[in-house]
mmCIF file of C-alpha atoms and ligand atoms in Angstrom:
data_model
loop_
_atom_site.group_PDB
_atom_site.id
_atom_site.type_symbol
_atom_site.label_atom_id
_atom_site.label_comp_id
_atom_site.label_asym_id
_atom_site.label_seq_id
_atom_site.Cartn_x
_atom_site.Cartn_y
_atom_site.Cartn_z
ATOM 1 C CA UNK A 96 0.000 0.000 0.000
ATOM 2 C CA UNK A 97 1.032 3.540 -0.580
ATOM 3 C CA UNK A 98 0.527 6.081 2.458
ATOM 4 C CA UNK A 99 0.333 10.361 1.075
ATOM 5 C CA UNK A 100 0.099 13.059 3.379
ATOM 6 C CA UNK A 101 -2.861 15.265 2.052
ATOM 7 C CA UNK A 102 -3.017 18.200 5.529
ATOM 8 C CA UNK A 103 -0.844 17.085 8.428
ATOM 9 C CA UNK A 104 -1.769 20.365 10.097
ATOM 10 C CA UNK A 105 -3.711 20.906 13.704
ATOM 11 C CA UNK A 106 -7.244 22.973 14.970
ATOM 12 C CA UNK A 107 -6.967 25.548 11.653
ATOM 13 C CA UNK A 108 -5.399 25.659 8.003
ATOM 14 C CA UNK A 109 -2.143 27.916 8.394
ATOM 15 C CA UNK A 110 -1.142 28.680 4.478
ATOM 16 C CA UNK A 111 1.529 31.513 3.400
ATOM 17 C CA UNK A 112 5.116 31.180 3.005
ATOM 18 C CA UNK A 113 6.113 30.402 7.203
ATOM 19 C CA UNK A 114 4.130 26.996 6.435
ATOM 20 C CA UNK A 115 5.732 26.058 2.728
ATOM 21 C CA UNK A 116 7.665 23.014 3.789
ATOM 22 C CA UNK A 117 5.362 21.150 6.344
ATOM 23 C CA UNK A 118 2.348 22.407 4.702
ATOM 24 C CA UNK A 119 -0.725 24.282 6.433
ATOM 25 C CA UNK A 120 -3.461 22.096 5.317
ATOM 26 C CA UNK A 121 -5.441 20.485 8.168
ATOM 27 C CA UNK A 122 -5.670 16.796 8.560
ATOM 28 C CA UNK A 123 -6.079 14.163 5.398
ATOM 29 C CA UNK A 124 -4.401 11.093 4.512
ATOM 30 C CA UNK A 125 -4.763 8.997 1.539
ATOM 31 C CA UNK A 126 -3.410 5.560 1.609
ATOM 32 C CA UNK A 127 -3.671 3.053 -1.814
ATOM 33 C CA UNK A 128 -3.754 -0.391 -1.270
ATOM 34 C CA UNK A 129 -2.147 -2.888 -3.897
ATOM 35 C CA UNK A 130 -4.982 -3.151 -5.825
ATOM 36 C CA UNK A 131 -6.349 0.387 -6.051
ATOM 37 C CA UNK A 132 -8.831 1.185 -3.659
ATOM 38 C CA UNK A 133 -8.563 4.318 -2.338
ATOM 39 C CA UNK A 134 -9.029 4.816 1.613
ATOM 40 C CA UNK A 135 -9.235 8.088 3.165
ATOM 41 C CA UNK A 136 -8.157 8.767 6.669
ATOM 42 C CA UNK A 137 -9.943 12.164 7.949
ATOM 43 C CA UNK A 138 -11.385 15.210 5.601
ATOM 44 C CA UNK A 139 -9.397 17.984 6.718
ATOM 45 C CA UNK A 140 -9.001 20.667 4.138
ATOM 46 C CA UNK A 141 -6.182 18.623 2.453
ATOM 47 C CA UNK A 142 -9.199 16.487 1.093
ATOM 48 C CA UNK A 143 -9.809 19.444 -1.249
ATOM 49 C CA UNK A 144 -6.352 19.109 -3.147
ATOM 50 C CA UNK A 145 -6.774 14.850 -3.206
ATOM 51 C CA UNK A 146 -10.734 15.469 -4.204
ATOM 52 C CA UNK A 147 -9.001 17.111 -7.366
ATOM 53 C CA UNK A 148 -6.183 14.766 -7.775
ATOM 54 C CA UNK A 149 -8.486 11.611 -8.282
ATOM 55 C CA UNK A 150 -10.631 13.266 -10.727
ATOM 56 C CA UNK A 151 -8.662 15.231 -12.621
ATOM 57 C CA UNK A 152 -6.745 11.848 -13.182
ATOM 58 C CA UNK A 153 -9.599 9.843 -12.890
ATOM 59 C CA UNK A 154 -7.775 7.795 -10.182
ATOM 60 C CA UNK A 155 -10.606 4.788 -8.996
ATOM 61 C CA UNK A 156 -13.373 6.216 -10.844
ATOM 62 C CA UNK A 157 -15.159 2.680 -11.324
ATOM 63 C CA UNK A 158 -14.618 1.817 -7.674
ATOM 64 C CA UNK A 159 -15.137 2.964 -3.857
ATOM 65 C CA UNK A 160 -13.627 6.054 -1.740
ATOM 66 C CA UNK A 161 -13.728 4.711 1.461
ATOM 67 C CA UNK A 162 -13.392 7.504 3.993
ATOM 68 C CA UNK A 163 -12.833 7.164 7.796
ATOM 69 C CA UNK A 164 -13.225 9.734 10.639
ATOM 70 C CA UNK A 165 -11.293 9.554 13.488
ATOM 71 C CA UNK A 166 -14.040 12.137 15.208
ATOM 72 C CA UNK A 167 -15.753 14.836 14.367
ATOM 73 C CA UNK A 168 -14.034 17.669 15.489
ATOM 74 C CA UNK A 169 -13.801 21.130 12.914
ATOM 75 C CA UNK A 170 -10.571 19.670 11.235
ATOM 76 C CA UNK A 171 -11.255 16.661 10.422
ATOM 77 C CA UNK A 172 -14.417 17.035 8.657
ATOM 78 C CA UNK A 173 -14.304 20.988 7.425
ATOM 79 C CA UNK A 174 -12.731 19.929 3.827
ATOM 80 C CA UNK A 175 -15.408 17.322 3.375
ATOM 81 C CA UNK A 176 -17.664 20.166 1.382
ATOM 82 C CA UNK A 177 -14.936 20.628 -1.380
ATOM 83 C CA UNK A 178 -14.298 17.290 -1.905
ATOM 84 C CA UNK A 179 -14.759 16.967 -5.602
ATOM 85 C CA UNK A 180 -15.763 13.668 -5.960
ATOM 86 C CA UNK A 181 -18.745 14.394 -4.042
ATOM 87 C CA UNK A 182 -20.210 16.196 -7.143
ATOM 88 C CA UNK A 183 -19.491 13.194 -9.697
ATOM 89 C CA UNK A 184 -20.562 9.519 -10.308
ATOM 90 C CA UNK A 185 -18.373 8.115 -7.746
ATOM 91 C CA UNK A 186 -19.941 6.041 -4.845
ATOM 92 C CA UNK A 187 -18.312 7.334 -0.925
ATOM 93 C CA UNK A 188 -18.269 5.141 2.092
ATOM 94 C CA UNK A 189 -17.905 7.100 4.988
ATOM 95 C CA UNK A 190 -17.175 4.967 7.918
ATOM 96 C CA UNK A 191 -17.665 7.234 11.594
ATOM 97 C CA UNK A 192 -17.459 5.506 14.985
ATOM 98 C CA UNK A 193 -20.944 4.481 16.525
ATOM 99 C CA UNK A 194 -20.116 5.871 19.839
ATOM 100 C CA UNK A 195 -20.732 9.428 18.271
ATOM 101 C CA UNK A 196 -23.762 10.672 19.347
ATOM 102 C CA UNK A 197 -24.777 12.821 16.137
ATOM 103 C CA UNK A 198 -26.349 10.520 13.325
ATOM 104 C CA UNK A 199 -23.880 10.505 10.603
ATOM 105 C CA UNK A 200 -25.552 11.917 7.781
ATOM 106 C CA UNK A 201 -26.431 14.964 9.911
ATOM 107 C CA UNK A 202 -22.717 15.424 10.125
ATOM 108 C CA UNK A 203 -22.594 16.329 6.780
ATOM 109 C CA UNK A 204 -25.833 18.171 6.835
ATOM 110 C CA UNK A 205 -24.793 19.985 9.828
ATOM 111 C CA UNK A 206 -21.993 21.568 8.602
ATOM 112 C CA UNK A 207 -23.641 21.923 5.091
ATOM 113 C CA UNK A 208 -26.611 24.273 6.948
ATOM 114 C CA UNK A 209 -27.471 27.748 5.187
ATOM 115 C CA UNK A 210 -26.440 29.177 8.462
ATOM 116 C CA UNK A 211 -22.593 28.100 7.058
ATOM 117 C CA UNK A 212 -23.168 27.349 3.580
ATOM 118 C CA UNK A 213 -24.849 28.392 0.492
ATOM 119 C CA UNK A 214 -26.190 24.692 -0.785
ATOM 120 C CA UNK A 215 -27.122 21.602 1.224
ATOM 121 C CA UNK A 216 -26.118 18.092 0.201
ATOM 122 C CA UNK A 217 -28.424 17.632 -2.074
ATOM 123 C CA UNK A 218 -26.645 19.570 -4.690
ATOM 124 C CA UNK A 219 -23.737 16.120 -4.596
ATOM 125 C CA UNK A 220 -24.069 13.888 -7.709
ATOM 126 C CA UNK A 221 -22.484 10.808 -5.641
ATOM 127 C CA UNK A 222 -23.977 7.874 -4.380
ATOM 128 C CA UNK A 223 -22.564 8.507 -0.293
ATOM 129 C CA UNK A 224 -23.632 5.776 2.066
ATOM 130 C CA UNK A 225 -22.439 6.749 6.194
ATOM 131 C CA UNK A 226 -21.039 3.619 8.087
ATOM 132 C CA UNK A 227 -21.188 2.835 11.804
ATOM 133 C CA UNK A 228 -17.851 1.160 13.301
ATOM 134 C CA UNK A 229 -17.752 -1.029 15.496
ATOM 135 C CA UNK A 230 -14.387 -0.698 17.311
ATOM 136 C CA UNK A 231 -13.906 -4.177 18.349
ATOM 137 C CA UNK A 232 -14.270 -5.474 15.366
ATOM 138 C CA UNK A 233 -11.694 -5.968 12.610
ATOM 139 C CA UNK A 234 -12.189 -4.926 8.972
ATOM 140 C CA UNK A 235 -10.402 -5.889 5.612
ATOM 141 C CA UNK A 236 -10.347 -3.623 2.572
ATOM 142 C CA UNK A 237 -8.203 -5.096 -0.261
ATOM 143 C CA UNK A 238 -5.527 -6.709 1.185
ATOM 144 C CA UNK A 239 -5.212 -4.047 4.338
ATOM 145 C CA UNK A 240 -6.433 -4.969 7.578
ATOM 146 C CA UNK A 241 -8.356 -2.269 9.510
ATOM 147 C CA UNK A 242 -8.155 -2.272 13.510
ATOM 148 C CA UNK A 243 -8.986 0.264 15.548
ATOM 149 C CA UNK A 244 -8.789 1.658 19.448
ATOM 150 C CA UNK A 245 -10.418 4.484 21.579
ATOM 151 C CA UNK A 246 -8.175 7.266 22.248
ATOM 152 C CA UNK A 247 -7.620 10.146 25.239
ATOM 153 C CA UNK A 248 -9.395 12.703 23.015
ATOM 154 C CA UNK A 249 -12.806 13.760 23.183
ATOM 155 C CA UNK A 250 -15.269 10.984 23.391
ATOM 156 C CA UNK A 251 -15.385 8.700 20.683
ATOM 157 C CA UNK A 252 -12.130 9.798 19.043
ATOM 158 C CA UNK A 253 -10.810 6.937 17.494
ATOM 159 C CA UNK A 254 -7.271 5.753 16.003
ATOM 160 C CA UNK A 255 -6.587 3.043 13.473
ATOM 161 C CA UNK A 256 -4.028 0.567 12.437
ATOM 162 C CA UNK A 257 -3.600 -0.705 8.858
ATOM 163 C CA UNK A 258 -1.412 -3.213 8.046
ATOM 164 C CA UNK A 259 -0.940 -6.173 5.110
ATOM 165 C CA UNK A 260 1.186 -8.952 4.997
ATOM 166 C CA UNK A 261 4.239 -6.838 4.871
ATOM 167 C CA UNK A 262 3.959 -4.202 7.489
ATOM 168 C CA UNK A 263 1.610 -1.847 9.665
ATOM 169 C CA UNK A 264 1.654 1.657 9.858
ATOM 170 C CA UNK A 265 -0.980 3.525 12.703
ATOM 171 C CA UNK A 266 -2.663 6.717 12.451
ATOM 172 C CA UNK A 267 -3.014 7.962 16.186
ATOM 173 C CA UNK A 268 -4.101 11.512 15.485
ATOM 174 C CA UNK A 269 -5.959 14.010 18.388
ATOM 175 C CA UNK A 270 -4.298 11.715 21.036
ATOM 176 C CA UNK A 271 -2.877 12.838 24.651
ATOM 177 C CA UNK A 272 -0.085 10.714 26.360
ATOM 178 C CA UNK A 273 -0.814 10.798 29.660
ATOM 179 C CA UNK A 274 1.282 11.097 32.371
ATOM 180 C CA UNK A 275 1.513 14.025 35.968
ATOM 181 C CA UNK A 276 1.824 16.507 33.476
ATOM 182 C CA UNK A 277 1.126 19.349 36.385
ATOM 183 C CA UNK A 278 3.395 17.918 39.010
ATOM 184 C CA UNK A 279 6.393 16.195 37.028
ATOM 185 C CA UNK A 280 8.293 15.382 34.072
ATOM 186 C CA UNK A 281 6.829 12.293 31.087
ATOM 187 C CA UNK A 282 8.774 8.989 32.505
ATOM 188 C CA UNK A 283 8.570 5.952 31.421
ATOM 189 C CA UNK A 284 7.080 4.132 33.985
ATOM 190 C CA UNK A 285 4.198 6.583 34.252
ATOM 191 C CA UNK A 286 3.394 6.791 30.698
ATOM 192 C CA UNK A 287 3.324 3.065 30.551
ATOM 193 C CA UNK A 288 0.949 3.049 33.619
ATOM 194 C CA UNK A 289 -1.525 5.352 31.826
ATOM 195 C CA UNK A 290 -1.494 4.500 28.399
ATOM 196 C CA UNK A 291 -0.524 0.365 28.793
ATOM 197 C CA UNK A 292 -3.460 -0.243 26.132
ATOM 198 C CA UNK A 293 -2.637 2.268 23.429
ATOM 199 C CA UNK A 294 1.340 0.971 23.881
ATOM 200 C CA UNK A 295 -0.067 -2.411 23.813
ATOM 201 C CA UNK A 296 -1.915 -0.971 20.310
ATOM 202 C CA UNK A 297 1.177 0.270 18.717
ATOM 203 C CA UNK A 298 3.664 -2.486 19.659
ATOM 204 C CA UNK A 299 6.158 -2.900 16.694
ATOM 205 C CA UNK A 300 4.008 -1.150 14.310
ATOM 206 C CA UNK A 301 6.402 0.265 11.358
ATOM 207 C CA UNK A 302 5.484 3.871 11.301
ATOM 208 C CA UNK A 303 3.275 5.723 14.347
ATOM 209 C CA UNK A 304 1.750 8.369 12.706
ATOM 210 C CA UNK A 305 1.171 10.491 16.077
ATOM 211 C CA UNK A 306 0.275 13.571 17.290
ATOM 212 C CA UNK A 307 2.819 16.248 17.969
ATOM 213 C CA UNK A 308 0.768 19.550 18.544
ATOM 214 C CA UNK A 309 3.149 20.742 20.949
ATOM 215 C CA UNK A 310 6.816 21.386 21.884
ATOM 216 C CA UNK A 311 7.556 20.117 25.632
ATOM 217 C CA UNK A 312 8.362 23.376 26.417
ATOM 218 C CA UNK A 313 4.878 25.322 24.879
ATOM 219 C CA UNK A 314 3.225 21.878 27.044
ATOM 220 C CA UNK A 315 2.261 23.324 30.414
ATOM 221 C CA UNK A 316 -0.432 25.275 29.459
ATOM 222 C CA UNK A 317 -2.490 23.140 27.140
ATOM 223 C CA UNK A 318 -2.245 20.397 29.636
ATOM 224 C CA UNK A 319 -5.805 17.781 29.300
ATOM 225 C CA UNK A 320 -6.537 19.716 25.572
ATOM 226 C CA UNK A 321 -6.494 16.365 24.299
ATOM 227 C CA UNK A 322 -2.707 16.742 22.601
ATOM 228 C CA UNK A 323 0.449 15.587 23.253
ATOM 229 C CA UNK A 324 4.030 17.256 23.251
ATOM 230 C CA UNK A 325 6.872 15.518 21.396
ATOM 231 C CA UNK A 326 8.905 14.195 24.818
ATOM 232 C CA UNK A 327 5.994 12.518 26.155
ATOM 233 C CA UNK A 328 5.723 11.113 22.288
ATOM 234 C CA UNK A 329 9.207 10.105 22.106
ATOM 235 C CA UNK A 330 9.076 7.797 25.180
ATOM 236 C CA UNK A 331 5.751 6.308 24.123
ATOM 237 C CA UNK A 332 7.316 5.194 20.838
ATOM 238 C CA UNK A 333 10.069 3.815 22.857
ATOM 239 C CA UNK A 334 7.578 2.167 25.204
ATOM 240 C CA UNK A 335 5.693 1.232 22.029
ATOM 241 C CA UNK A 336 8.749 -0.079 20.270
ATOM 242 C CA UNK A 337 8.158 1.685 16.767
ATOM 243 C CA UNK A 338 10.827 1.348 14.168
ATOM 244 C CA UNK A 339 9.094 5.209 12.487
ATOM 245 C CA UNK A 340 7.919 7.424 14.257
ATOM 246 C CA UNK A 341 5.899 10.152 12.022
ATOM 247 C CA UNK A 342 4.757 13.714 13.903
ATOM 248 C CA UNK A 343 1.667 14.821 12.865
ATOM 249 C CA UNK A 344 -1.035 17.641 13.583
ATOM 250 C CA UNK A 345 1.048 20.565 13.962
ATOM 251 C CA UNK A 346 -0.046 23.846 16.204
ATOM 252 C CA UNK A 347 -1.144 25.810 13.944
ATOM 253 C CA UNK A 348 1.069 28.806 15.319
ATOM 254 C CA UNK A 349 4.524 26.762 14.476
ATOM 255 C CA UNK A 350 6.247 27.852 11.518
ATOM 256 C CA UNK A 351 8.495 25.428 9.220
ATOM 257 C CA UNK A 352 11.457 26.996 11.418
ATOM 258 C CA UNK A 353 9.714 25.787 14.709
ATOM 259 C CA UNK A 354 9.089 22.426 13.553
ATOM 260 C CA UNK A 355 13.013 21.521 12.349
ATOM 261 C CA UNK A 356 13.159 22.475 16.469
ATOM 262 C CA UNK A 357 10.802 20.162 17.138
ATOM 263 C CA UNK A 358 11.997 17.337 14.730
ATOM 264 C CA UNK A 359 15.439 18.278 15.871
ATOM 265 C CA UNK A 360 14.468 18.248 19.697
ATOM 266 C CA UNK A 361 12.691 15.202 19.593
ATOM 267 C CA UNK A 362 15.460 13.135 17.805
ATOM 268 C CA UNK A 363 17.591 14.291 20.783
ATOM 269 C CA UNK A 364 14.992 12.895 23.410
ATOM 270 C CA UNK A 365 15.127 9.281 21.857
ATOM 271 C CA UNK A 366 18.895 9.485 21.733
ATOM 272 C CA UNK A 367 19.392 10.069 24.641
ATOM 273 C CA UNK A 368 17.250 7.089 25.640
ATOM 274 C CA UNK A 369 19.823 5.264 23.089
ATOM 275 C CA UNK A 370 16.876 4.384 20.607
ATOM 276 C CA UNK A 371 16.870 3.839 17.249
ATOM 277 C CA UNK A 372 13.786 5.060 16.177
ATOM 278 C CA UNK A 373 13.693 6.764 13.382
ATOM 279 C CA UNK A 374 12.278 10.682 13.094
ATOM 280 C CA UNK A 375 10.343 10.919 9.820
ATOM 281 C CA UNK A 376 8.471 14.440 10.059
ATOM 282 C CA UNK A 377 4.970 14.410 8.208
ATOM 283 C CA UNK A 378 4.704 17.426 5.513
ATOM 284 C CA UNK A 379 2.248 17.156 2.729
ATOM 285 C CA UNK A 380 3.213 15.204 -0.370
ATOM 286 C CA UNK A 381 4.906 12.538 1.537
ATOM 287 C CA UNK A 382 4.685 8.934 0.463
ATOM 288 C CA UNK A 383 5.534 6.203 2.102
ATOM 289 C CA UNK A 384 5.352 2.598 0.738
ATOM 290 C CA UNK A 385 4.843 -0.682 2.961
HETATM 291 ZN ZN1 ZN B 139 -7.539 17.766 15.389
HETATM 292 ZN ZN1 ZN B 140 -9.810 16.766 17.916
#
C-alpha cells in the first residue's frame, strides 16, 4: 500500500510562506492499497487538493472512496464540502465511529446548513452511504487490515491501524499521552501506567503516525486539551517499540522553522534514551510505501 500526506496540520489551516515546507493544510491522509482502492483517513481541508487529484486523473473512478473519521471535530471534517468527488458519479463510504452521538448523515448536513453554507447536500451527484464502526471489530479492505482503538481525546475519538502482509503503519491523530503533566516530568514508567493499552496498540508497528501539537516546552499550558508534546511522544514510541515514528497535527502557530526544532528536539529525546527510532516528520506530499 502507498501512504500520502494530504493536511498534516492541527485545529486551523495555516497557508503563506512560514508553512511552505510542512504544509498548512489540516488533517487528510490517503493511503492506496495494492490493488487500487482508495481509503481516506480524515477530511481535513487537504481532502480538497486529493478530491481534485483523483478526478482530474480519474484515479478509482469505477470503484469505492472509502473515507474514515477519526471524530468529528472542525478539522477533520471541514474539507469534506470541497471534496470533488462528491459532485461526480463516484460512490463514498464514509465509515464514523458508533459511539458518536450525532447521526452521521447529519454530520454532513450539519456543517452543510445555510447558516454556514450556500447549498445543502443535495446539490452532490455521488452515491454517499455513512457507516457505523464497530471498534472491536476488525475490517479488511483489499488486502489491508483495519483495527482500531479508543483514544484520550474527546469521546469517541478513534485511532486506526492498517497493516498487510508486509507491514503496519498507525494513524493515532488528536491523542494525549498521559502522564503528571502538572506535578512532574513524562517517565517511562508513568506513561506506561496510563497508556498500557494504546502501547499495547502500537507495539512494533512500522510507522506511528502520532500527534505532535506541541513542543515540551509550549506543554504546560495546554495540559488535558487532548494533545500531546513531542517528549511525552518520544518515550511512548520507545515504550511502544516503533521502528518510524511520524509527527503529525502541527499547532497551527509553528512555523516550518519551529518544527526543524521540534523534529530536531525530539530526535535528541530518543537518543538520549539510546533508541533507534527513526524521526520521519509528516509534511504534505509525503509517500511512504509498505
Ligand atoms: Zn484535530
Ligand atoms: Zn480533535
Amino acid at each position: 500500500m502507498v501512504i500520502k500526506f494530504w493536511g498534516t496540520r492541527g485545529s486551523i489551516p495555516v497557508p503563506g510562506k512560514d508553512t511552505i515546507k510542512y504544509g498548512g493544510n489540516t488533517s487528510c491522509i490517503q493511503v492506496i492499497t495494492d490493488n487500487g482502492e482508495n481509503i481516506i483517513l480524515d477530511c481535513g481541508t487537504g481532502i480538497r487538493s486529493l478530491g481534485n487529484y483523483l478526478v482530474r486523473t480519474n484515479h478509482s473512478f469505477e470503484k469505492n472512496l472509502k473515507i474514515f473519521i477519526s471524530h468529528t471535530h472542525w478539522d477533520h471534517i471541514q474539507g469534506l464540502p470541497f471534496f470533488l468527488p462528491f459532485f461526480q458519479k463516484y460512490k463514498i463510504d464514509i465509515y464514523i465511529n458508533s459511539k458518536e452521538s450525532m447521526n452521521l448523515d447529519e454530520v454532513l448536513n450539519a456543517q452543510m446548513h445555510e447558516y454556514f453554507f450556500p447549498v445543502n447536500p443535495d446539490v452532490f451527484s455521488a452515491n454517499i452511504n455513512f457507516h457505523k464502526l464497530d471498534t472491536s471489530k476488525k475490517m479488511t479492505i483489499d488486502s489491508v487490515d483495519i483495527e482500531m482503538m479508543d483514544v484520550n481525546h474527546s469521546a469517541g475519538t478513534i485511532s486506526f491501524k492498517l497493516s498487510n502482509e508486509r507491514g503496519s503503519i498507525i494513524y493515532m491523530t488528536d491523542n494525549e499521552i498521559l502522564y503528571n503533566a502538572k506535578d512532574e516530568e513524562p517517565t517511562f514508567n508513568r506513561i506506561q501506567e496510563l497508556n498500557g493499552k494504546l502501547i499495547d496498540f502500537c507495539k512494533g508497528t512500522d510507522y506511528l503516525i502520532h500527534d505532535s501539537m506541541y513542543l515540551y516546552e509550549d506543554f504546560k499550558n495546554r495540559i488535558g486539551w487532548g494533545h500531546s508534546n513531542n517528549k511525552s511522544l518520544s518515550l511512548f514510541s520507545i515504550l511502544a517499540d516503533v521502528k518510524n515514528l511520524i509527527p503529525f497535527h502541527y499547532e497551527p502557530d509553528y512555523n516550518d522553522d519551529i518544527l526543524d526544532k521540534m523534529v530536531d528536539q525530539t530526535k535528541e529525546y530518543l537518543q538520549k534514551e539510546n533508541s533507534k527510532i527513526y524521526v520521519m516528520p509528516s509534511y504534505e506530499s509525503l509517500e511512504i510505501v509498505i
